[in-house]
PDB file of C-alpha atoms in Angstrom:
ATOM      1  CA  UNK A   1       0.000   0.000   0.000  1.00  0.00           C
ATOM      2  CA  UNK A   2       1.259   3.257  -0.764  1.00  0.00           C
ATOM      3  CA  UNK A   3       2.849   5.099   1.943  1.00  0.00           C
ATOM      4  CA  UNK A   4       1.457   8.696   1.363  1.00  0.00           C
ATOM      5  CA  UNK A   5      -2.124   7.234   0.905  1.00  0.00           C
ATOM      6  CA  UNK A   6      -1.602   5.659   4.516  1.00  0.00           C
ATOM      7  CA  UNK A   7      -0.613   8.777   6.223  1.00  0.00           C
ATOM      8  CA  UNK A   8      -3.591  10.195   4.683  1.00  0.00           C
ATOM      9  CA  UNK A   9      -6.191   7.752   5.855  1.00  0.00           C
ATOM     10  CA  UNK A  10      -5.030   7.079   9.095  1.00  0.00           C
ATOM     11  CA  UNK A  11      -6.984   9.105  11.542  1.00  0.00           C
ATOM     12  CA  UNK A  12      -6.245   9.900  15.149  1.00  0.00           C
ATOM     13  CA  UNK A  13      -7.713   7.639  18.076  1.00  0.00           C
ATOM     14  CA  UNK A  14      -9.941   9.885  20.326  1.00  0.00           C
ATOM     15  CA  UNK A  15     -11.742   7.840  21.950  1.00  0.00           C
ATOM     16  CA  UNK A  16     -11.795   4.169  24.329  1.00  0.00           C
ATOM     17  CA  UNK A  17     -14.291   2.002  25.984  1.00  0.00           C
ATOM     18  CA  UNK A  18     -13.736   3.492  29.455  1.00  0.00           C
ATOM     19  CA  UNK A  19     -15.708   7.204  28.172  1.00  0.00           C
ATOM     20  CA  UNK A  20     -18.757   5.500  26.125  1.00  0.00           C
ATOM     21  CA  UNK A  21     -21.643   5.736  28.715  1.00  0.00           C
ATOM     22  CA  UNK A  22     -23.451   2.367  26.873  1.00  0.00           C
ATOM     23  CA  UNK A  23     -27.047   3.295  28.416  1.00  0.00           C
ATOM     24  CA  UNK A  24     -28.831   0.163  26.783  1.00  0.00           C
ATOM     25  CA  UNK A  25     -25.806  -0.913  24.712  1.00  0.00           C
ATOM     26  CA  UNK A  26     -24.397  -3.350  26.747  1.00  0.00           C
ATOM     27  CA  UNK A  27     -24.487  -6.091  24.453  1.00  0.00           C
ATOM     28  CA  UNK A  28     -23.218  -4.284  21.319  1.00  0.00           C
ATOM     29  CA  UNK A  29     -20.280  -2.971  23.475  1.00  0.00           C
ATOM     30  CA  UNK A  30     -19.564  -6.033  25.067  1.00  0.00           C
ATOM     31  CA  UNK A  31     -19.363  -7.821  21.566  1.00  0.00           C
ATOM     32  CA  UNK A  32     -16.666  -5.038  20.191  1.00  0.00           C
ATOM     33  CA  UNK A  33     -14.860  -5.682  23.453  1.00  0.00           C
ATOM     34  CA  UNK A  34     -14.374  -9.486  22.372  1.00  0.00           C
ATOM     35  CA  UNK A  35     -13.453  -8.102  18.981  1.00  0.00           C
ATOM     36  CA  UNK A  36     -10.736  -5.676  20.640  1.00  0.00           C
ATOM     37  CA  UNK A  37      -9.261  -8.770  22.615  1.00  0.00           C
ATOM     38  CA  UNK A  38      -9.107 -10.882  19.039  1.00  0.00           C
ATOM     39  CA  UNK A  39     -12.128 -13.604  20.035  1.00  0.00           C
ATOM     40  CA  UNK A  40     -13.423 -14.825  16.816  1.00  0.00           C
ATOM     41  CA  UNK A  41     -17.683 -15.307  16.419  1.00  0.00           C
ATOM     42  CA  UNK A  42     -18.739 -18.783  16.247  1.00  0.00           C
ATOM     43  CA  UNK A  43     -21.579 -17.543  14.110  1.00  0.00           C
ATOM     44  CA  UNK A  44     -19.408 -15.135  11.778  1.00  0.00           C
ATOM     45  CA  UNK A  45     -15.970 -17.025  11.106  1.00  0.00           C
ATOM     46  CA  UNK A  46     -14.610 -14.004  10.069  1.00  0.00           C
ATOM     47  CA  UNK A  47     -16.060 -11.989  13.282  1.00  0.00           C
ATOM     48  CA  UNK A  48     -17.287  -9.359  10.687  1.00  0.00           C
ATOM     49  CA  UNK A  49     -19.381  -6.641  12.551  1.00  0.00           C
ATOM     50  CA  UNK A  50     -21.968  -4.288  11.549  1.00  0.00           C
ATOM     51  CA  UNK A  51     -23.201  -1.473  13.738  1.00  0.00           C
ATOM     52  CA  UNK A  52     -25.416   1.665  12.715  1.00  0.00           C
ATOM     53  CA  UNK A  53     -27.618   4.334  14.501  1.00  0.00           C
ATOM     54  CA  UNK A  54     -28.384   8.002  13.958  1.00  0.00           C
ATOM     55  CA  UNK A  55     -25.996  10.473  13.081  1.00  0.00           C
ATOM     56  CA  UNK A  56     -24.000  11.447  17.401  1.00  0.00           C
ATOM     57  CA  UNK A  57     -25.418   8.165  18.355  1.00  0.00           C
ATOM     58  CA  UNK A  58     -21.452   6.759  19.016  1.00  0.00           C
ATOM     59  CA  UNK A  59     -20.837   5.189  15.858  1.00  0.00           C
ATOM     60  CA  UNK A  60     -17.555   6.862  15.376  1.00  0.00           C
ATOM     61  CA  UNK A  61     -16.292   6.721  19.161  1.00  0.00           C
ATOM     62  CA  UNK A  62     -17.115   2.917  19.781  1.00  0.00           C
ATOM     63  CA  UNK A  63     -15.157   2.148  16.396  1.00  0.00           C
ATOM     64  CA  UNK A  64     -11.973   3.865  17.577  1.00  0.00           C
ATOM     65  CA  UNK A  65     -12.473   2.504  21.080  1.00  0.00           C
ATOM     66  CA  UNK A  66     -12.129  -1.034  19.462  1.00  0.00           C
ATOM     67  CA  UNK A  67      -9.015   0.478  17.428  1.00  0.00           C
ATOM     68  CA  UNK A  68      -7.623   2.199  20.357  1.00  0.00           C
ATOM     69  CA  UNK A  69      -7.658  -1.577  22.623  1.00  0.00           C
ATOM     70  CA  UNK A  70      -6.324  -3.177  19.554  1.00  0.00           C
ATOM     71  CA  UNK A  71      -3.249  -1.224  20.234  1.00  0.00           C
ATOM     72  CA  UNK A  72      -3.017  -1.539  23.557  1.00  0.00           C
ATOM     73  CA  UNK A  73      -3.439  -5.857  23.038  1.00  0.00           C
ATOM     74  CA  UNK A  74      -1.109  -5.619  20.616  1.00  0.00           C
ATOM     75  CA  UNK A  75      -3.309  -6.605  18.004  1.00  0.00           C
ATOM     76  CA  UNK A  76      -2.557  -5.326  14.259  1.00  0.00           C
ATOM     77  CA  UNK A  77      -6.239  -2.448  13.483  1.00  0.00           C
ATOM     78  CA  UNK A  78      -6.871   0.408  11.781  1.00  0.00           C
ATOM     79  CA  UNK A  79      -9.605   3.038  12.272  1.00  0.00           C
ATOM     80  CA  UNK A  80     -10.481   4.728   8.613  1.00  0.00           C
ATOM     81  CA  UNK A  81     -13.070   6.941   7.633  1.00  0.00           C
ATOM     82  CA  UNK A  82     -14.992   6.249   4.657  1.00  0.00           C
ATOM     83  CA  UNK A  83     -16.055   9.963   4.371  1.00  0.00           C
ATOM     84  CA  UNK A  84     -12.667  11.006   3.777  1.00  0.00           C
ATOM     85  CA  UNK A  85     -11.520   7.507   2.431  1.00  0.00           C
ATOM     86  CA  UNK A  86     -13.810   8.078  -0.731  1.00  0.00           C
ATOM     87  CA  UNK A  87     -11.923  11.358  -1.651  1.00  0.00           C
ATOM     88  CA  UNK A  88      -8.589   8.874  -2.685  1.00  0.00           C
ATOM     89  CA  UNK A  89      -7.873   6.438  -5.143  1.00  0.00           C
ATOM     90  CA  UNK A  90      -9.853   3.165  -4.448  1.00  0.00           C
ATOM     91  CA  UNK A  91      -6.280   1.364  -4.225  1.00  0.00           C
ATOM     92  CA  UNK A  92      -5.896   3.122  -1.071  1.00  0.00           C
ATOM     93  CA  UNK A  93      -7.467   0.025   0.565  1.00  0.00           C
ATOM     94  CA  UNK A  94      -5.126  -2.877  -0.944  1.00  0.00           C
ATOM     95  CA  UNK A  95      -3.445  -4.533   1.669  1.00  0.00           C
ATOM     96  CA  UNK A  96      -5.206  -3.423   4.246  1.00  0.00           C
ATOM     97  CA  UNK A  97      -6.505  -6.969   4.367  1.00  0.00           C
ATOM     98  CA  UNK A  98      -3.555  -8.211   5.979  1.00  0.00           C
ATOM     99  CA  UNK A  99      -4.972  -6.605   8.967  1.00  0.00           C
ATOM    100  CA  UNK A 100      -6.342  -8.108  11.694  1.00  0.00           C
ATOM    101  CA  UNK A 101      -9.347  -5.793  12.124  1.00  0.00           C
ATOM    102  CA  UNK A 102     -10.292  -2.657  10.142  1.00  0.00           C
ATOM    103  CA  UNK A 103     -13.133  -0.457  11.375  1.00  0.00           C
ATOM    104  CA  UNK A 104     -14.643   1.160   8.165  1.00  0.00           C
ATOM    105  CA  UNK A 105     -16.898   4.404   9.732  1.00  0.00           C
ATOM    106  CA  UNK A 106     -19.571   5.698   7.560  1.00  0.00           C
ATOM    107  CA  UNK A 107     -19.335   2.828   5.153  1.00  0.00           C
ATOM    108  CA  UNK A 108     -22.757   4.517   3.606  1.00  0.00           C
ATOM    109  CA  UNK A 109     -20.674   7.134   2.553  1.00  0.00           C
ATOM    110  CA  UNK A 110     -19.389   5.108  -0.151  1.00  0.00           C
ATOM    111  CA  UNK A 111     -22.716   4.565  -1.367  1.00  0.00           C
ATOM    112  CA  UNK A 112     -23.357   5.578  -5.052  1.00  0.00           C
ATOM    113  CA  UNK A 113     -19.304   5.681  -5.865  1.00  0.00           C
ATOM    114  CA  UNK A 114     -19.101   2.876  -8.306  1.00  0.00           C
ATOM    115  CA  UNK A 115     -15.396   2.720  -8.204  1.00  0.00           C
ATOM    116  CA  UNK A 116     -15.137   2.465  -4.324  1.00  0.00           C
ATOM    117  CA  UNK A 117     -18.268  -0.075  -4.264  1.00  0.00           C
ATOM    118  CA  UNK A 118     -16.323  -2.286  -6.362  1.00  0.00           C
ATOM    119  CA  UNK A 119     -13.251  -2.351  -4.511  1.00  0.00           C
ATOM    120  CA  UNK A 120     -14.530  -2.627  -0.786  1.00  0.00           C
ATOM    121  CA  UNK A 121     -16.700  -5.564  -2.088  1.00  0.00           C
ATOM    122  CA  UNK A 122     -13.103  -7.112  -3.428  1.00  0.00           C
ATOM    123  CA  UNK A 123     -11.507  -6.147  -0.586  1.00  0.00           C
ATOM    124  CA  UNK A 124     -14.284  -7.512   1.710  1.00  0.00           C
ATOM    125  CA  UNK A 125     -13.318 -11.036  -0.134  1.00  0.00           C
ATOM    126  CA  UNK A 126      -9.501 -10.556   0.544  1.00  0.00           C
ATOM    127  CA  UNK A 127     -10.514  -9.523   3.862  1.00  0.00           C
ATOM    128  CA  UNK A 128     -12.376 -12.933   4.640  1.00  0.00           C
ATOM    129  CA  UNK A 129      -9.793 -14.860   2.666  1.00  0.00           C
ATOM    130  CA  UNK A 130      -7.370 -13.548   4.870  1.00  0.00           C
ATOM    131  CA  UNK A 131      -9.640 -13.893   8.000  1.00  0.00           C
ATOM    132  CA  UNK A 132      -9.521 -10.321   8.897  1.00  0.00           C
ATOM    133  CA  UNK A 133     -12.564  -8.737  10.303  1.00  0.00           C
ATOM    134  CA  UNK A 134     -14.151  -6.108   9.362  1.00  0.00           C
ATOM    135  CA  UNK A 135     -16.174  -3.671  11.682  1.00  0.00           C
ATOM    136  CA  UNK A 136     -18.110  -1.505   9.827  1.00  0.00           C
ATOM    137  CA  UNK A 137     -20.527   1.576  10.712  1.00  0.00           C
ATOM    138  CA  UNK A 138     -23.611   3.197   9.117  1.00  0.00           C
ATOM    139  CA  UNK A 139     -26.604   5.473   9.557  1.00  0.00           C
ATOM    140  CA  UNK A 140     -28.913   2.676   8.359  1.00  0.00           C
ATOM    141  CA  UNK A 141     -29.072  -0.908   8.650  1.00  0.00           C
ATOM    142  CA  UNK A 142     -27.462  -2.895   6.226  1.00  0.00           C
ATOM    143  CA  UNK A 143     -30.637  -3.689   4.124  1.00  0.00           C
ATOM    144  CA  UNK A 144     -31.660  -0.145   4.140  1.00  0.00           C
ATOM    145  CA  UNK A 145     -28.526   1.290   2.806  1.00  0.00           C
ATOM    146  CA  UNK A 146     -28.119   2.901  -0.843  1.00  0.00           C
ATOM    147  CA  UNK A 147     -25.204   0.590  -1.621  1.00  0.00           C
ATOM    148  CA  UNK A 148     -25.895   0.317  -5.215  1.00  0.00           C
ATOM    149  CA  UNK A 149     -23.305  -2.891  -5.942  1.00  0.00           C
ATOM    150  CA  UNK A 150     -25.664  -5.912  -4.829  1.00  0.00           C
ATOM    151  CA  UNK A 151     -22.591  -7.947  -3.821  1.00  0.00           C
ATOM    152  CA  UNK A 152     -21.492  -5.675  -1.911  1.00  0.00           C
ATOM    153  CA  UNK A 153     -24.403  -5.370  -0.076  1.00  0.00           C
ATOM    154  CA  UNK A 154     -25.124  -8.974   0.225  1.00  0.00           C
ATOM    155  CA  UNK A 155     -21.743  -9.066   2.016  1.00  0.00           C
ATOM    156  CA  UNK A 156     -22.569  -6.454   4.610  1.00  0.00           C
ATOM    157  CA  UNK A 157     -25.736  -8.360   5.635  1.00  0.00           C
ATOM    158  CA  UNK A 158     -23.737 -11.443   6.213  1.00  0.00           C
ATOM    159  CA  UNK A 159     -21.924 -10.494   9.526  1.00  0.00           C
ATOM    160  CA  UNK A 160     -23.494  -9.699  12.955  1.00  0.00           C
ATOM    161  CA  UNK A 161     -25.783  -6.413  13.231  1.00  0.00           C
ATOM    162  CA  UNK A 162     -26.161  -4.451  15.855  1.00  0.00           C
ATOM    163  CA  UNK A 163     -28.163  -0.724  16.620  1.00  0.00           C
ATOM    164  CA  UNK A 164     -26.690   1.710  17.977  1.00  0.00           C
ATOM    165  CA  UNK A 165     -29.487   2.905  20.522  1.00  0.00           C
ATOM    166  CA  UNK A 166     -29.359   6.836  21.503  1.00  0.00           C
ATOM    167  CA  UNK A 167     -29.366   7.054  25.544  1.00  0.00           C
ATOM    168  CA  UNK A 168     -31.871   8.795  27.693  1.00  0.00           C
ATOM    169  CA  UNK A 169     -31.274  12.416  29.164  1.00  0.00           C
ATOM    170  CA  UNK A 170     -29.957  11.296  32.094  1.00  0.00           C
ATOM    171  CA  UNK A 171     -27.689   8.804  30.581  1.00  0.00           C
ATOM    172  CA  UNK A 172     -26.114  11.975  28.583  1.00  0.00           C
ATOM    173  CA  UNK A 173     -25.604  13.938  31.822  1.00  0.00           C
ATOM    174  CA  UNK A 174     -23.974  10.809  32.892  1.00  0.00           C
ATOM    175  CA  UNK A 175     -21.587  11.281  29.642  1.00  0.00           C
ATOM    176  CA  UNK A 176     -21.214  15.143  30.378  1.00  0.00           C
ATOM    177  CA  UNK A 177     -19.913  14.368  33.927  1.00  0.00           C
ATOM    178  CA  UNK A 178     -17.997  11.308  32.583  1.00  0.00           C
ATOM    179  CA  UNK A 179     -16.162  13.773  30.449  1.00  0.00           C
ATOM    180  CA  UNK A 180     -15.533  16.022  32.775  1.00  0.00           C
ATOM    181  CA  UNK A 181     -14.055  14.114  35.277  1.00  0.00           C
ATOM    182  CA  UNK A 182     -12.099  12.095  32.811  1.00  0.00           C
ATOM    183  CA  UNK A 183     -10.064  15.569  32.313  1.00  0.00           C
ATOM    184  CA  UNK A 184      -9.754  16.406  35.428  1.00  0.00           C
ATOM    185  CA  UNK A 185     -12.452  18.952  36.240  1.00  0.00           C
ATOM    186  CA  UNK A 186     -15.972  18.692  37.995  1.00  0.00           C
ATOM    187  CA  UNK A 187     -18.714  19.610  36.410  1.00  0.00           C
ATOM    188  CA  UNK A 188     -22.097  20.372  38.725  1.00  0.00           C
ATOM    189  CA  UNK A 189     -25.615  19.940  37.687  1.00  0.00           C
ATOM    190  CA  UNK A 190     -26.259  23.095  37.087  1.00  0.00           C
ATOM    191  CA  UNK A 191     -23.843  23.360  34.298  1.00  0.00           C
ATOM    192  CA  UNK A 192     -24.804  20.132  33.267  1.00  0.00           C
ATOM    193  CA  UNK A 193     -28.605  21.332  32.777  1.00  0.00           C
ATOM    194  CA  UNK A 194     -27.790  24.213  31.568  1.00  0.00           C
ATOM    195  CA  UNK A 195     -25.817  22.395  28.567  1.00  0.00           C
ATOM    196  CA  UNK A 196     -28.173  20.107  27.850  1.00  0.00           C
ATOM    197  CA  UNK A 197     -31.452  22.797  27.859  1.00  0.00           C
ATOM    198  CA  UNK A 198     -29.300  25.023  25.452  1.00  0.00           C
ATOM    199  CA  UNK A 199     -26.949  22.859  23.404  1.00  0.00           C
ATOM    200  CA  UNK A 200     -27.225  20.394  20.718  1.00  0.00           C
ATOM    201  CA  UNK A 201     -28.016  16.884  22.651  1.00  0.00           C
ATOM    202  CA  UNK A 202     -26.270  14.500  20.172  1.00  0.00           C
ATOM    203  CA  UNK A 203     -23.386  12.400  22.078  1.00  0.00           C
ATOM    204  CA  UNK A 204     -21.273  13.612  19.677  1.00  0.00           C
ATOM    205  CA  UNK A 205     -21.572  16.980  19.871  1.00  0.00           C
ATOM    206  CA  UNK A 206     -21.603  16.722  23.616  1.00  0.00           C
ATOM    207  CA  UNK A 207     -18.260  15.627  23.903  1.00  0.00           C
ATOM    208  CA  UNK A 208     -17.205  18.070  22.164  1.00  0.00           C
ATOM    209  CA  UNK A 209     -18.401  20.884  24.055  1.00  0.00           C
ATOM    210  CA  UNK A 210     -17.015  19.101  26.807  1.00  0.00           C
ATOM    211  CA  UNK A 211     -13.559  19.254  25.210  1.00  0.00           C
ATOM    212  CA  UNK A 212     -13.676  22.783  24.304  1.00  0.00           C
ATOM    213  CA  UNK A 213     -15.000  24.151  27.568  1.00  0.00           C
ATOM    214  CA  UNK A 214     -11.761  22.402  29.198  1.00  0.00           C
ATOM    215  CA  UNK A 215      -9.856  24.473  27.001  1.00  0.00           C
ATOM    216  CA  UNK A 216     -11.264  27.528  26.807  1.00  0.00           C
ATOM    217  CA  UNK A 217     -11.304  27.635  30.919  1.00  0.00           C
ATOM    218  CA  UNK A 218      -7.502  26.266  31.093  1.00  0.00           C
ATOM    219  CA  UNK A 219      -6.689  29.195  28.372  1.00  0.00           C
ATOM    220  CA  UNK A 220      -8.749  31.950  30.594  1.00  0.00           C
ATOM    221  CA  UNK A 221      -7.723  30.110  33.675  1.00  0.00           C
ATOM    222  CA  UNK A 222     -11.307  30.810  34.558  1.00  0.00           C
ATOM    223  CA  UNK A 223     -13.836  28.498  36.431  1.00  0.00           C
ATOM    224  CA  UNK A 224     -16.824  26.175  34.448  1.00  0.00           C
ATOM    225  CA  UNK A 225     -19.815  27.600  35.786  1.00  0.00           C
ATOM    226  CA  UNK A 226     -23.146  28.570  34.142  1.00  0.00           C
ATOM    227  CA  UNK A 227     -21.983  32.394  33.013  1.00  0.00           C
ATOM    228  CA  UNK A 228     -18.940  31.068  31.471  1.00  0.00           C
ATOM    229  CA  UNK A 229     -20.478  28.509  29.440  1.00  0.00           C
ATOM    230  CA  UNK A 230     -23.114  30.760  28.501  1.00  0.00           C
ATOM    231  CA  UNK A 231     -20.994  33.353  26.712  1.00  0.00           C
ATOM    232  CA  UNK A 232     -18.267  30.879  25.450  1.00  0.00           C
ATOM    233  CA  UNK A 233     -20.675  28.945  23.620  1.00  0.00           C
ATOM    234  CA  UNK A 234     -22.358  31.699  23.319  1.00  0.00           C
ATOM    235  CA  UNK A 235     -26.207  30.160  24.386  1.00  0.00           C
TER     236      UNK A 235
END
């Protein structure tokens, strides 16, 4: 694989297990935890894995979790992005099946690119042949998504599916505080409320603001209360 197509592709690992509040996902994330470790399915030989939900839902952060514990197991996986895969040449992808996991985020964003189509449903047979597995994420389940190749598509509805269900309000205060404390700084209810009455509720975004509110009061050296946040994020 070329080298300057690798450092392109390869993104950053933000995120592990130990931040995802799972709310009613316990059996999705205990599944990717088997896949982090390197347990095989008995039911998919080539523990292939298909998760999708709504756009915030996780999708993105449970996928690099898996990549991030590969590392850590000493396990060879790569996290890519399809969004930003699709903008290279499809040979990007070739021997990426000598892998032992790749996490392919947003797969649907391939969708309707004949030239990538074809070449993730060759490399999904030079994954299996290989016995790689593939994790995969989407916005829609694998028989609703506009993958136009039906090969391709047969092959994502042949591994394990799983939803990606959104969590309840207090399961997303639970992630604000999570956040918090993972970098280092308490965050009371009162903030938290405030946040979630004013702010966009997605998990996704929520981590964010969580991330730049960190930085903002380490910059201004200032305290996280409810003034603060209000004119920093400007809500």
């Amino acid at each position: 694989m070329n080298q300057q197509l690798t450092l392109n592709i390869i993104q950053p690992l933000a995120f592990a297990f130990d931040s995802f509040v799972e709310g009613s996902n316990q059996q999705l994330v205990a599944r990717l935890k088997m896949l982090a470790e390197g347990a095989l399915s008995e039911t998919s030989p080539a523990g292939n894995v298909y998760i999708w939900g709504e756009q915030g839902s996780g999708k993105s952060h449970l996928l690099q979790a898996v990549c991030q514990q590969l590392q850590q197991n000493h396990i060879q996986g790569i996290y890519l992005s399809c969004q930003q895969l699709r903008e290279l040449p499809a040979e990007a992808i070739e021997g990426l099946e000598h892998m032992d996991v790749v996490a392919l985020d947003d797969i649907d964003a391939l969708a309707g690119h004949e030239e990538w189509e074809e070449a993730m449903f060759h490399f999904y047979n030079r994954a299996a042949m290989e016995n790689t597995s593939l994790l995969f994420s989407a916005k829609s389940s694998p028989q609703g998504i506009a993958i136009q190749l039906p090969d391709l598509k047969s092959r994502l509805n042949a591994g394990e599916t799983y939803r990606v269900s959104g969590l309840s309000d207090s399961e997303k205060r639970q992630l604000l505080t999570q956040a918090a404390q993972q970098r280092g700084f308490h965050l009371n209810e009162d903030v938290a409320d405030f946040i979630m009455q004013r702010s966009a509720r997605d998990t996704a975004s929520l981590q964010r603001i969580i991330e730049y509110l960190d930085h903002t009061s380490l910059s201004e050296k200032r305290a996280i209360t409810v003034p603060f946040v209000k004119r920093v994020l400007g809500i």
